[in-house]
Coordinates of N, CA, C and O in Angstrom, one line a residue:
P1 N 1.0 -1.1 0.1 CA 0.1 0.3 0.0 C 0.9 1.5 0.0 O 2.1 1.3 0.3
A2 N 0.3 2.4 -0.4 CA 1.0 3.7 -0.6 C 1.5 3.9 1.1 O 0.6 3.7 2.0
P3 N 2.9 4.7 1.3 CA 2.9 5.2 2.5 C 2.0 6.3 3.3 O 1.3 7.0 2.6
E4 N 1.6 6.1 4.5 CA 1.0 7.2 4.8 C 1.7 8.5 5.1 O 2.9 8.6 4.7
A5 N 0.7 9.8 5.5 CA 1.4 10.9 5.1 C 2.5 11.3 6.0 O 3.3 12.1 5.8
S6 N 2.6 10.9 7.3 CA 3.5 11.3 8.5 C 3.7 10.1 9.4 O 3.0 9.1 9.4
R7 N 5.0 10.2 9.8 CA 5.3 8.7 10.4 C 4.7 8.4 11.6 O 4.5 7.3 11.9
D8 N 4.2 9.5 12.1 CA 3.2 9.1 13.5 C 2.0 8.2 13.1 O 1.5 7.7 14.2
V9 N 1.5 8.1 11.9 CA 0.7 7.2 11.6 C 1.0 6.0 10.8 O 0.4 5.2 10.4
Y10 N 2.5 5.7 10.7 CA 3.0 4.5 10.1 C 2.4 3.5 10.5 O 2.4 3.0 11.9
D11 N 2.0 2.3 9.7 CA 1.2 1.1 10.4 C 1.5 -0.2 9.7 O 1.1 -1.2 10.0
N12 N 2.6 0.1 8.8 CA 3.2 -1.4 8.3 C 4.4 -0.9 7.8 O 5.0 0.3 7.4
V13 N 5.1 -2.1 7.4 CA 6.9 -2.1 7.3 C 6.8 -1.0 5.6 O 7.7 -0.4 5.7
C14 N 5.8 -1.4 4.7 CA 5.9 -0.6 3.4 C 5.9 0.9 3.5 O 6.4 1.7 2.7
D15 N 5.5 1.5 4.7 CA 5.6 2.7 5.1 C 6.7 3.4 5.0 O 7.1 4.7 4.6
Y16 N 7.9 2.8 5.2 CA 9.1 3.2 5.4 C 10.2 3.1 4.0 O 11.2 3.6 4.1
V17 N 9.3 2.6 3.1 CA 10.2 2.5 2.0 C 10.9 3.8 1.4 O 10.0 5.1 1.4
G18 N 12.1 4.0 1.1 CA 12.4 5.5 0.7 C 12.6 6.2 1.7 O 13.1 7.3 1.4
L19 N 12.6 6.0 2.9 CA 12.9 6.8 4.0 C 14.3 7.3 4.1 O 15.2 6.3 3.7
D20 N 14.4 8.6 3.8 CA 15.9 9.1 4.1 C 16.1 10.4 4.8 O 15.4 11.4 4.4
D21 N 16.6 10.1 6.0 CA 16.6 11.1 7.2 C 18.0 11.7 7.2 O 18.8 10.7 7.5
S22 N 18.1 12.9 7.6 CA 19.4 13.6 8.0 C 19.2 14.2 9.4 O 18.3 14.5 9.8
G23 N 19.9 13.1 10.3 CA 19.7 13.2 11.8 C 18.7 11.8 11.8 O 17.7 11.5 11.2
A24 N 18.9 11.0 13.0 CA 18.0 10.0 13.6 C 16.8 10.6 14.0 O 16.9 11.8 14.7
R25 N 15.5 10.0 13.9 CA 14.3 10.6 14.2 C 13.4 9.2 14.8 O 13.9 8.2 14.7
D26 N 12.8 9.8 15.9 CA 11.9 8.5 16.5 C 10.5 8.3 15.9 O 10.4 8.9 14.5
Q27 N 10.0 7.7 16.3 CA 8.6 6.9 15.6 C 7.6 8.1 15.2 O 6.5 8.0 14.5
F28 N 7.6 9.2 15.9 CA 6.7 10.4 15.7 C 7.4 11.3 14.5 O 6.9 12.4 14.3
G29 N 8.8 11.2 14.0 CA 9.4 12.2 13.3 C 9.9 13.3 14.0 O 10.9 13.9 13.4
S30 N 10.4 13.1 15.3 CA 11.1 14.3 16.0 C 12.5 13.9 16.1 O 13.1 12.5 16.2
A31 N 13.5 15.0 16.0 CA 14.8 14.6 16.0 C 15.6 14.0 17.2 O 14.8 14.4 18.4
V32 N 16.2 13.1 17.2 CA 16.8 12.6 18.5 C 18.1 13.5 18.7 O 19.3 13.4 17.7
T33 N 18.2 13.9 19.8 CA 19.3 15.0 20.1 C 20.3 14.0 20.4 O 20.7 12.9 20.9
G34 N 21.5 14.4 19.7 CA 22.9 14.2 19.7 C 23.0 12.9 18.6 O 24.4 12.8 18.4
L35 N 22.2 13.0 17.7 CA 22.4 12.3 16.6 C 22.1 13.0 15.1 O 21.7 12.2 14.2
E36 N 22.1 14.4 15.4 CA 21.9 14.9 14.1 C 22.8 14.7 12.9 O 22.6 15.1 11.8
S37 N 24.0 14.5 13.2 CA 24.8 14.1 12.0 C 24.9 12.7 11.4 O 25.7 12.5 10.4
Y38 N 24.0 12.0 11.6 CA 23.7 10.6 11.0 C 22.6 10.7 9.9 O 21.7 11.7 9.9
R39 N 23.0 10.1 9.1 CA 21.9 9.9 7.9 C 21.3 8.2 7.9 O 21.9 7.5 8.1
V40 N 19.9 8.4 8.1 CA 19.3 7.1 8.0 C 18.4 7.1 6.8 O 17.6 7.6 6.5
R41 N 18.9 5.6 6.0 CA 17.8 5.3 4.9 C 17.4 3.8 5.1 O 18.0 3.1 5.6
V42 N 16.1 3.8 4.6 CA 15.4 2.5 4.8 C 15.0 1.9 3.1 O 14.5 3.0 2.3
D43 N 15.3 0.9 3.2 CA 14.9 0.2 1.8 C 14.0 -0.9 2.0 O 14.5 -1.7 3.0
V44 N 13.1 -1.4 1.3 CA 12.1 -2.7 1.6 C 12.2 -3.3 0.2 O 11.6 -2.8 -0.6
D45 N 12.8 -4.8 0.4 CA 12.7 -5.4 -0.7 C 11.6 -6.3 -0.9 O 11.4 -7.2 -0.1
T46 N 10.7 -6.3 -2.0 CA 9.3 -7.0 -2.2 C 9.8 -8.0 -2.8 O 8.7 -8.9 -3.0
T47 N 10.8 -8.3 -3.4 CA 11.1 -9.7 -4.1 C 11.9 -10.4 -3.3 O 12.4 -11.4 -4.0
A48 N 12.3 -10.3 -1.9 CA 13.0 -11.3 -1.2 C 12.5 -12.8 -1.2 O 11.2 -12.9 -1.4
T49 N 13.6 -13.6 -1.0 CA 13.3 -14.9 -0.6 C 13.6 -15.4 0.5 O 15.0 -15.1 0.8
L50 N 13.3 -16.1 1.3 CA 13.7 -16.8 2.8 C 13.1 -18.1 2.9 O 11.6 -18.2 3.0
N51 N 13.8 -18.9 2.8 CA 13.3 -20.3 3.2 C 12.0 -20.9 2.6 O 10.9 -21.3 3.2
G52 N 12.1 -20.6 1.2 CA 10.9 -20.9 0.3 C 9.7 -19.9 0.2 O 8.8 -20.2 -0.6
L53 N 9.7 -19.0 1.0 CA 8.7 -17.5 1.0 C 9.2 -17.0 -0.2 O 10.8 -16.3 -0.1
T54 N 8.5 -16.3 -0.8 CA 8.9 -15.4 -1.8 C 7.8 -14.2 -2.0 O 6.7 -14.6 -2.1
G55 N 8.7 -13.0 -2.4 CA 7.6 -11.8 -2.9 C 6.8 -11.3 -1.6 O 6.8 -11.7 -0.6
S56 N 6.4 -10.0 -2.0 CA 5.7 -9.2 -0.9 C 4.4 -9.8 -0.2 O 4.0 -9.5 0.9
A57 N 3.8 -10.7 -0.8 CA 2.9 -11.4 0.2 C 3.1 -12.3 1.3 O 2.5 -12.5 2.3
D58 N 4.6 -12.6 1.2 CA 4.7 -13.6 2.4 C 6.2 -13.2 3.0 O 6.2 -13.6 4.0
V59 N 7.1 -12.3 2.5 CA 8.3 -12.0 2.9 C 8.8 -10.6 2.5 O 8.7 -10.4 1.0
L60 N 9.2 -9.8 3.2 CA 9.9 -8.6 2.9 C 11.4 -8.5 3.6 O 11.6 -8.9 4.8
R61 N 12.3 -8.0 2.8 CA 13.4 -8.1 3.6 C 13.7 -6.5 3.7 O 13.4 -5.7 2.9
V62 N 13.8 -5.8 4.7 CA 14.1 -4.5 5.3 C 15.7 -4.1 5.5 O 16.3 -4.6 6.3
D63 N 16.1 -3.3 4.8 CA 17.4 -2.8 5.0 C 17.7 -1.3 5.7 O 16.7 -0.4 4.9
V64 N 18.2 -1.2 6.7 CA 18.3 0.2 7.2 C 20.0 0.5 7.1 O 20.5 -0.2 7.7
R65 N 20.2 1.5 6.4 CA 21.5 1.8 6.3 C 21.8 3.0 7.0 O 20.9 4.1 7.0
V66 N 23.2 3.4 7.9 CA 23.2 4.3 8.8 C 24.8 4.9 8.4 O 25.6 4.2 8.5
N67 N 24.8 6.2 8.2 CA 25.9 6.9 8.1 C 26.2 7.9 8.5 O 25.3 8.6 9.1
H68 N 27.7 8.1 9.3 CA 28.0 9.2 9.7 C 29.4 9.6 9.3 O 30.2 9.0 9.6
G69 N 29.3 10.5 8.3 CA 30.6 10.9 7.5 C 31.4 9.7 6.9 O 30.7 8.8 6.3
S70 N 32.4 9.9 7.2 CA 33.3 8.8 6.3 C 33.5 7.7 7.5 O 34.3 6.7 7.0
R71 N 33.1 8.0 8.6 CA 33.5 6.9 9.6 C 32.5 5.7 9.8 O 33.2 4.4 10.3
V72 N 31.1 5.8 9.5 CA 30.6 4.8 10.0 C 29.6 4.8 8.7 O 28.8 5.6 8.2
D73 N 29.5 3.4 8.1 CA 28.5 3.0 7.2 C 28.4 1.6 7.5 O 28.9 0.3 7.3
L74 N 26.9 1.5 7.8 CA 26.6 0.3 8.6 C 25.3 0.0 7.8 O 24.3 0.8 8.0
T75 N 24.7 -1.3 7.4 CA 23.7 -1.4 6.9 C 23.1 -2.8 7.9 O 23.9 -4.1 8.1
L76 N 21.8 -2.9 8.3 CA 21.4 -4.1 9.0 C 20.1 -4.4 8.2 O 19.3 -3.6 7.8
S77 N 20.1 -5.8 8.1 CA 19.1 -6.2 7.5 C 18.1 -7.2 8.3 O 18.6 -7.8 8.9
G78 N 16.8 -7.3 8.0 CA 16.2 -8.3 8.8 C 14.6 -8.7 7.7 O 14.7 -8.1 6.8
Y79 N 14.2 -9.6 8.3 CA 13.0 -10.1 7.4 C 11.6 -9.8 8.2 O 11.5 -9.9 9.2
R80 N 10.4 -9.7 7.3 CA 9.1 -9.7 7.8 C 8.4 -10.7 6.8 O 8.5 -10.2 5.9
T81 N 8.0 -11.6 7.7 CA 7.1 -12.7 7.3 C 5.9 -12.6 7.7 O 5.5 -12.2 8.8
R82 N 4.9 -13.3 6.8 CA 3.5 -13.6 6.9 C 3.7 -15.0 8.0 O 4.2 -15.7 7.4
Y83 N 2.9 -15.1 9.0 CA 2.9 -15.8 9.9 C 1.6 -16.5 10.3 O 0.5 -15.8 10.2

């Protein structure tokens, strides 16, 4: 589905597709003090495969990438499955 208008009403993983924040933010979109220099990006892969599950109906891979200048470049990945 299309993403919600603002972060405080996000209700599913796909609402985060394409999120690109300068500075870390909480679930309401408010800046987190002390993390202003970080960049946070989110991608949701709707074609992911995991243990025989395939595609957005059964499995999504969520990648969260965090950068801080040239010193930090970290990507965390996780899966959201239908259960």
